[in-house]
Amino acid sequence: MSKNTEKEPLFSAKNLRLLTDPLNEKNPVTVLVLGICSALAVTVQLKPAVVMALSVIVVTAFANLIVSMMRNGIPGRIRIIVQLVVVAALVILVDEILKAYVYDVSKQLSVFVGLIITNCIIMGRIEAFALGNKPFPSFLDGIGNGLGYGLILVIVAFFRELFGSGTIWGYRVIPESFYMANGGFYENNGLMILPPMALILVGVIIWVQRSRNRNLIESN
Amino acid sequence: MKQSNLYIFVYASVMVVVVAAVLALASTSLRPAQQKNIDTEKRLDILKSVGAAAEVASAPSKDVYVSDEYKKVIVDQYAVNVKGEKVDGVDVFRLDLKVELSKPADQRALPVYVANLSDGSTKYILPIRGRGLWGPIWGYISLNDDFNTIYGATFAHKGETPGLGAEISTPKFQNQFKGKTIFKDGKFVSVSVIKPGSAPLTSHSVDAISGGTITSKGLEEMLLDCLSGYQAFFTNQKN
């Protein structure tokens, strides 16, 4: 009997919520406000943002999976170090693979791939979820949180690239002839290129999200 | 749940060994692909300093296009010492400028790439390397065969501030160097990077980047340091 209750379908409603919750109500960036540092750094253009998001999804998912599989063996007293080693090893793997296959992007991301190690989302999910749950839900939770992070990154990068450089994914959207330099009336917004604008955009996203979802507003 | 110290030690040791093995394996197996990318990038930078390889963005395979162009344009490469003599037995393309520049001046071997352009002219491409605000900056300067006039320049950087110091890698900044001369009345003066408007531009100076002062100064120092090592080579070649 007890064996039966443990068996639930792979994609039960509960497991699916692990994937979808972080996209909105439990978003790691806008609700938990984790992983902000890298959100500032890699969102000047869309392409590095997408690659960064994919890298974080891979790392959170597999870090959660591996730590969850090891969770009964990890000595409590060195658990943080063990988690860090798992995360660091995964990040180095991602970095090496990027360098080998998408060199241009890896050049742009430069130090930020290494900084995935310190991305608070990953350690946060390992501590909060993977240590106390089975491998498969942990894996889904990792993917979900990576997606939630990536979603915000892509939204921010879209606006920063559009208004900061007049391009999307490197393709010109605002015609050259509009620019002041060519006798037009338009000028790129230089502030969009600089990191503070990412923070302002994240702030705007949080604002929009909270005004649409009243549950997120703290009662005081 | 409290484990014995022995368990913790064994656990940590085994984990470290396993992780080290996995990473070593990945690093070794991906090395050739990574090296290929680095080489392509370097070839492309060299070609760009003489305005070659312009269609790289539309080329179906970047690696193939760049290496074909490189074979076509770069006809010779060698290293020279401080006396301007060719140094034998060095792999010019693999020469690490960072290592060379940290040696005393008389032990350095500095690379020279010789390019033959489609209009029949010969250009000499010299690598340069220095420090910006946040990290290394580097580039390639190509000279006409009078060893005085700059034909083209490319600069790259590791992590200068976007919109400020990072502007050194834009064509707008790099094009300023075209036609500048590095000798004044037979004396080596390099090219200085000066605050826009502070003095009239001469054939030995270009405008700095507003807001990118430290990067601009670093670039000026890099030009002076690296090009001065070639002085004897220039003199030998002119005679």
CSV table of C-alpha atoms in Angstrom, one decimal, chain A:
chain,number,residue,atom,x,y,z
A,1,MET,CA,0.0,0.0,0.0
A,2,SER,CA,2.7,2.4,1.0
A,3,LYS,CA,4.5,1.6,-2.2
A,4,ASN,CA,1.5,2.5,-4.2
A,5,THR,CA,1.1,5.9,-2.7
A,6,GLU,CA,4.7,6.8,-3.6
A,7,LYS,CA,4.0,6.1,-7.2
A,8,GLU,CA,2.6,9.1,-8.9
A,9,PRO,CA,2.6,9.8,-12.6
A,10,LEU,CA,5.8,11.6,-13.9
A,11,PHE,CA,3.9,14.7,-14.9
A,12,SER,CA,1.3,14.9,-12.2
A,13,ALA,CA,-0.4,18.2,-11.5
A,14,LYS,CA,1.9,18.6,-8.5
A,15,ASN,CA,5.0,18.1,-10.6
A,16,LEU,CA,3.8,20.3,-13.4
A,17,ARG,CA,3.3,23.1,-10.8
A,18,LEU,CA,7.0,22.8,-10.1
A,19,LEU,CA,7.6,23.8,-13.7
A,20,THR,CA,5.1,26.5,-14.0
A,21,ASP,CA,5.0,28.3,-10.6
A,22,PRO,CA,8.5,29.8,-11.0
A,23,LEU,CA,7.4,31.5,-14.2
A,24,ASN,CA,5.0,33.7,-12.4
A,25,GLU,CA,3.9,33.4,-8.8
A,26,LYS,CA,7.3,32.0,-7.5
A,27,ASN,CA,9.5,33.7,-10.0
A,28,PRO,CA,13.1,33.6,-8.7
A,29,VAL,CA,13.9,37.1,-10.0
A,30,THR,CA,10.8,39.2,-9.6
A,31,VAL,CA,9.3,37.6,-6.5
A,32,LEU,CA,12.3,36.1,-4.6
A,33,VAL,CA,14.6,38.8,-6.1
A,34,LEU,CA,17.5,36.3,-6.5
A,35,GLY,CA,20.0,36.3,-9.4
A,36,ILE,CA,19.8,40.0,-10.0
A,37,CYS,CA,23.5,40.5,-10.5
A,38,SER,CA,23.8,38.5,-13.6
A,39,ALA,CA,20.4,39.9,-14.9
A,40,LEU,CA,22.1,43.3,-15.0
A,41,ALA,CA,25.2,42.1,-16.7
A,42,VAL,CA,24.1,39.9,-19.6
A,43,THR,CA,21.0,41.7,-20.8
A,44,VAL,CA,22.4,44.4,-23.1
A,45,GLN,CA,21.6,42.1,-26.0
A,46,LEU,CA,19.2,39.3,-26.6
A,47,LYS,CA,21.5,36.6,-27.7
A,48,PRO,CA,23.8,36.5,-24.7
A,49,ALA,CA,20.8,36.7,-22.5
A,50,VAL,CA,19.3,33.6,-24.1
A,51,VAL,CA,22.5,31.7,-23.9
A,52,MET,CA,22.9,32.7,-20.3
A,53,ALA,CA,19.4,31.6,-19.6
A,54,LEU,CA,19.9,28.2,-21.2
A,55,SER,CA,23.2,27.8,-19.3
A,56,VAL,CA,21.4,28.6,-16.0
A,57,ILE,CA,18.6,26.2,-16.8
A,58,VAL,CA,21.0,23.4,-17.5
A,59,VAL,CA,23.0,24.1,-14.3
A,60,THR,CA,20.0,24.5,-12.0
A,61,ALA,CA,18.3,21.4,-13.3
A,62,PHE,CA,21.3,19.1,-13.1
A,63,ALA,CA,22.6,20.6,-9.8
A,64,ASN,CA,19.2,19.9,-8.3
A,65,LEU,CA,19.1,16.5,-9.8
A,66,ILE,CA,22.6,15.5,-8.6
A,67,VAL,CA,22.3,17.0,-5.1
A,68,SER,CA,18.9,15.4,-4.7
A,69,MET,CA,20.3,12.0,-5.6
A,70,MET,CA,23.1,12.5,-3.1
A,71,ARG,CA,20.9,14.0,-0.5
A,72,ASN,CA,20.9,11.0,1.9
A,73,GLY,CA,24.7,10.6,1.8
A,74,ILE,CA,25.8,14.2,2.1
A,75,PRO,CA,27.3,14.8,5.5
A,76,GLY,CA,25.4,17.7,7.1
A,77,ARG,CA,28.4,19.5,8.3
A,78,ILE,CA,30.0,20.0,4.9
A,79,ARG,CA,26.8,20.1,2.9
A,80,ILE,CA,27.3,23.7,1.5
A,81,ILE,CA,30.7,22.8,0.3
A,82,VAL,CA,29.5,19.6,-1.4
A,83,GLN,CA,26.7,21.6,-3.1
A,84,LEU,CA,29.2,24.2,-4.3
A,85,VAL,CA,31.5,21.6,-5.7
A,86,VAL,CA,28.6,20.1,-7.7
A,87,VAL,CA,27.5,23.5,-9.0
A,88,ALA,CA,31.1,24.6,-9.8
A,89,ALA,CA,31.8,21.4,-11.7
A,90,LEU,CA,28.7,21.8,-13.8
A,91,VAL,CA,29.4,25.5,-14.5
A,92,ILE,CA,33.0,24.7,-15.6
A,93,LEU,CA,31.5,22.0,-18.0
A,94,VAL,CA,29.1,24.6,-19.4
A,95,ASP,CA,31.8,27.1,-19.9
A,96,GLU,CA,34.1,24.6,-21.7
A,97,ILE,CA,31.3,23.6,-24.0
A,98,LEU,CA,30.4,27.2,-24.8
A,99,LYS,CA,34.0,27.9,-25.6
A,100,ALA,CA,34.2,25.0,-27.9
A,101,TYR,CA,31.0,25.4,-29.8
A,102,VAL,CA,29.7,29.0,-29.5
A,103,TYR,CA,32.9,30.9,-29.1
A,104,ASP,CA,31.5,34.4,-29.9
A,105,VAL,CA,28.8,34.1,-27.3
A,106,SER,CA,31.2,32.8,-24.7
A,107,LYS,CA,33.5,35.8,-25.3
A,108,GLN,CA,30.6,38.1,-24.6
A,109,LEU,CA,29.5,36.3,-21.5
A,110,SER,CA,33.1,36.1,-20.4
A,111,VAL,CA,33.2,36.1,-16.6
A,112,PHE,CA,29.5,35.8,-16.2
A,113,VAL,CA,29.4,32.1,-17.0
A,114,GLY,CA,31.8,31.6,-14.1
A,115,LEU,CA,29.6,33.7,-12.0
A,116,ILE,CA,26.7,31.3,-12.4
A,117,ILE,CA,28.4,29.5,-9.5
A,118,THR,CA,27.5,32.3,-7.3
A,119,ASN,CA,24.0,32.7,-8.7
A,120,CYS,CA,21.8,32.7,-5.6
A,121,ILE,CA,19.0,30.9,-7.4
A,122,ILE,CA,21.0,27.7,-7.8
A,123,MET,CA,22.2,27.5,-4.2
A,124,GLY,CA,18.7,28.6,-3.0
A,125,ARG,CA,16.9,25.9,-4.9
A,126,ILE,CA,19.4,23.2,-3.8
A,127,GLU,CA,19.0,24.2,-0.1
A,128,ALA,CA,15.3,24.8,-0.2
A,129,PHE,CA,14.2,22.0,-2.5
A,130,ALA,CA,16.7,19.4,-3.7
A,131,LEU,CA,17.9,18.5,-0.2
A,132,GLY,CA,14.4,17.5,0.8
A,133,ASN,CA,12.8,16.1,-2.3
A,134,LYS,CA,13.2,13.2,-4.7
A,135,PRO,CA,15.4,13.5,-7.9
A,136,PHE,CA,12.7,13.9,-10.5
A,137,PRO,CA,10.7,16.7,-8.8
A,138,SER,CA,14.0,18.4,-8.0
A,139,PHE,CA,15.0,18.2,-11.7
A,140,LEU,CA,11.7,19.8,-12.7
A,141,ASP,CA,12.0,22.4,-10.0
A,142,GLY,CA,15.5,23.3,-11.4
A,143,ILE,CA,14.2,23.6,-14.9
A,144,GLY,CA,11.2,25.7,-13.7
A,145,ASN,CA,13.4,28.1,-11.8
A,146,GLY,CA,15.9,28.3,-14.7
A,147,LEU,CA,13.0,29.1,-17.0
A,148,GLY,CA,11.6,31.7,-14.7
A,149,TYR,CA,15.0,33.4,-14.5
A,150,GLY,CA,15.4,33.1,-18.3
A,151,LEU,CA,12.0,34.6,-18.9
A,152,ILE,CA,12.9,37.8,-17.1
A,153,LEU,CA,16.3,37.9,-18.7
A,154,VAL,CA,14.8,37.7,-22.2
A,155,ILE,CA,12.2,40.4,-21.5
A,156,VAL,CA,14.8,42.8,-20.1
A,157,ALA,CA,17.2,42.1,-22.9
A,158,PHE,CA,14.5,42.6,-25.5
A,159,PHE,CA,13.8,46.1,-24.4
A,160,ARG,CA,17.5,47.0,-23.7
A,161,GLU,CA,18.6,45.9,-27.1
A,162,LEU,CA,15.7,47.5,-28.9
A,163,PHE,CA,16.0,50.9,-27.3
A,164,GLY,CA,19.8,50.8,-26.6
A,165,SER,CA,21.0,49.6,-30.0
A,166,GLY,CA,18.0,49.6,-32.2
A,167,THR,CA,18.4,45.9,-33.0
A,168,ILE,CA,16.8,42.6,-32.0
A,169,TRP,CA,19.0,39.5,-32.0
A,170,GLY,CA,21.6,41.6,-33.9
A,171,TYR,CA,19.2,42.4,-36.7
A,172,ARG,CA,18.4,46.1,-37.3
A,173,VAL,CA,14.8,47.0,-36.4
A,174,ILE,CA,15.0,50.8,-36.3
A,175,PRO,CA,16.2,51.8,-39.8
A,176,GLU,CA,19.5,53.5,-40.1
A,177,SER,CA,17.9,56.5,-41.9
A,178,PHE,CA,16.0,57.4,-38.7
A,179,TYR,CA,19.2,58.3,-36.8
A,180,MET,CA,20.4,61.8,-36.2
A,181,ALA,CA,23.8,60.9,-37.6
A,182,ASN,CA,22.1,60.2,-40.9
A,183,GLY,CA,19.9,63.2,-40.8
A,184,GLY,CA,16.9,61.6,-39.0
A,185,PHE,CA,15.3,62.4,-35.7
A,186,TYR,CA,16.1,59.3,-33.6
A,187,GLU,CA,19.0,58.6,-31.2
A,188,ASN,CA,19.6,55.4,-29.2
A,189,ASN,CA,19.1,55.6,-25.5
A,190,GLY,CA,22.6,55.3,-24.0
A,191,LEU,CA,21.2,54.6,-20.6
A,192,MET,CA,19.7,51.4,-21.8
A,193,ILE,CA,23.2,50.0,-22.4
A,194,LEU,CA,24.3,50.7,-18.9
A,195,PRO,CA,23.6,48.3,-16.0
A,196,PRO,CA,21.2,50.6,-14.0
A,197,MET,CA,18.6,50.3,-16.7
A,198,ALA,CA,18.3,46.6,-16.2
A,199,LEU,CA,17.5,47.2,-12.6
A,200,ILE,CA,14.8,49.8,-13.5
A,201,LEU,CA,13.3,47.4,-16.1
A,202,VAL,CA,13.3,44.6,-13.5
A,203,GLY,CA,11.5,47.0,-11.2
A,204,VAL,CA,8.9,47.8,-13.8
A,205,ILE,CA,8.3,44.1,-14.4
A,206,ILE,CA,7.8,43.6,-10.7
A,207,TRP,CA,5.4,46.5,-10.6
A,208,VAL,CA,3.4,45.1,-13.6
A,209,GLN,CA,3.4,41.6,-12.1
A,210,ARG,CA,2.2,42.8,-8.7
A,211,SER,CA,-0.6,45.0,-10.0
A,212,ARG,CA,-1.9,42.0,-12.0
A,213,ASN,CA,-1.5,39.5,-9.2
A,214,ARG,CA,-2.7,40.8,-5.9
A,215,ASN,CA,-1.6,37.7,-4.0
A,216,LEU,CA,2.0,38.9,-4.2
A,217,ILE,CA,1.3,42.1,-2.3
A,218,GLU,CA,2.3,41.8,1.3
A,219,SER,CA,-0.3,42.8,3.9
A,220,ASN,CA,0.9,45.0,6.6
